[in-house]
Amino acid sequence: MNFQPYVLYSHITGVLYWLLKAIEYKPDLADSINFDEYLRQFDKLDMPSVFNESNKTLLMALNRNDTIRELTFDSSGLPWFVNAQFADYLAKTKTLTLLSQFGDTLPLHPGKAVTIPNKNYSKKSHD
């Protein structure tokens, strides 16, 4: 079976979402899931809700992860998802190099100041 990469990627991150929802109702379930191994499959993460404080086991695995290079925020990536756990992750990560939402990207350089690109959104006149 031939999957398009985006479809396969969306499916895998959906699995993570439902695992986290199940753990909310049965917290000891987290002890039987190897989040370190699971997260090593990814170089991109599209789930700002993983930074919820209730996901302690996953947050610890995220902080140990060395494969995730990009965080993507879709329509659910609104400002109220930014919290202390997300800020800690950004401050500690050694591998994250890109934040993106709807095609806008912000390159990160771990250990260095973030430079926000200056985009010119004005219309250009056509002569």
C-alpha positions in Angstrom: 0.0 0.0 0.0 1.4 3.4 -1.0 0.7 6.3 1.5 1.3 9.9 0.8 3.8 11.2 3.5 1.4 13.9 4.8 -1.5 11.3 5.3 0.8 8.9 7.0 2.2 11.7 9.2 -1.3 12.9 10.2 -2.3 9.4 11.1 0.7 8.8 13.4 0.2 12.1 15.3 -3.5 11.3 15.6 -2.5 8.0 17.4 -0.5 10.1 19.9 -3.4 12.3 20.6 -5.7 9.4 21.4 -3.0 7.7 23.6 -2.8 10.9 25.6 -6.6 11.1 25.9 -6.6 7.5 27.2 -3.9 8.3 29.8 -6.1 11.2 31.1 -8.6 8.5 32.2 -6.1 5.8 33.2 -2.8 7.5 34.2 -0.9 4.2 34.9 -1.3 3.4 31.2 1.6 5.8 30.6 4.0 3.4 32.4 3.5 0.8 29.6 4.3 3.1 26.7 7.8 3.9 25.7 7.4 7.5 24.6 11.2 7.9 24.0 11.1 5.2 21.3 7.8 6.5 19.9 9.1 10.1 19.5 12.4 8.9 17.9 10.3 8.2 14.7 9.6 11.9 14.2 11.6 14.9 13.0 8.4 17.0 13.0 5.7 17.3 15.7 2.3 18.8 14.9 0.6 18.8 18.3 0.9 21.8 20.6 -1.5 20.1 23.0 1.2 17.6 24.0 2.6 20.4 26.2 -0.3 20.0 28.5 0.9 19.7 32.1 -1.0 16.5 32.6 1.2 14.8 30.0 4.2 14.5 32.4 5.6 11.2 31.0 5.5 12.6 27.5 7.0 15.9 28.5 10.0 14.2 30.0 10.4 12.1 26.8 10.2 15.3 24.7 12.9 16.9 26.8 15.2 13.9 26.2 14.3 13.7 22.5 17.0 14.5 19.9 15.2 13.9 16.6 12.4 16.5 16.5 13.6 19.4 14.4 10.3 21.2 13.7 7.1 22.1 15.6 4.1 22.8 13.4 1.0 24.6 14.7 -2.1 24.1 12.7 -5.5 25.8 13.4 -5.4 24.4 16.9 -2.0 26.1 17.6 -3.5 29.2 19.1 -1.8 31.3 21.7 -3.4 29.7 24.7 -1.4 26.5 24.0 1.7 28.4 25.0 2.4 27.6 28.6 5.3 27.0 31.0 5.9 23.5 29.6 6.2 24.8 26.0 8.5 27.6 27.1 10.7 25.2 29.0 10.9 22.9 26.0 11.9 25.8 23.8 14.6 27.0 26.3 16.1 23.5 26.7 15.9 22.0 23.3 19.2 21.3 21.5 17.7 20.0 18.2 14.6 22.1 17.4 15.4 24.3 14.4 12.0 25.4 13.0 8.6 26.6 14.2 5.9 26.9 11.6 2.2 27.6 11.1 0.3 27.9 7.8 3.4 28.2 5.8 5.1 30.9 8.0 8.3 29.6 9.5 10.6 30.8 12.2 14.1 29.4 12.1 15.6 28.6 15.5 19.2 28.3 16.4 19.5 26.5 19.8 21.5 28.5 22.3 21.3 31.7 20.2 18.8 34.6 20.0 15.8 34.2 17.7 15.6 36.5 14.7 12.1 37.1 13.5 12.1 37.5 9.7 10.9 40.8 8.4 8.3 40.0 5.8 6.9 42.7 3.4 3.2 42.0 3.0 2.5 45.1 1.0 1.3 44.8 -2.6 3.8 45.4 -5.3 2.6 47.5 -8.2 2.7 46.0 -11.6 3.6 48.4 -14.4 
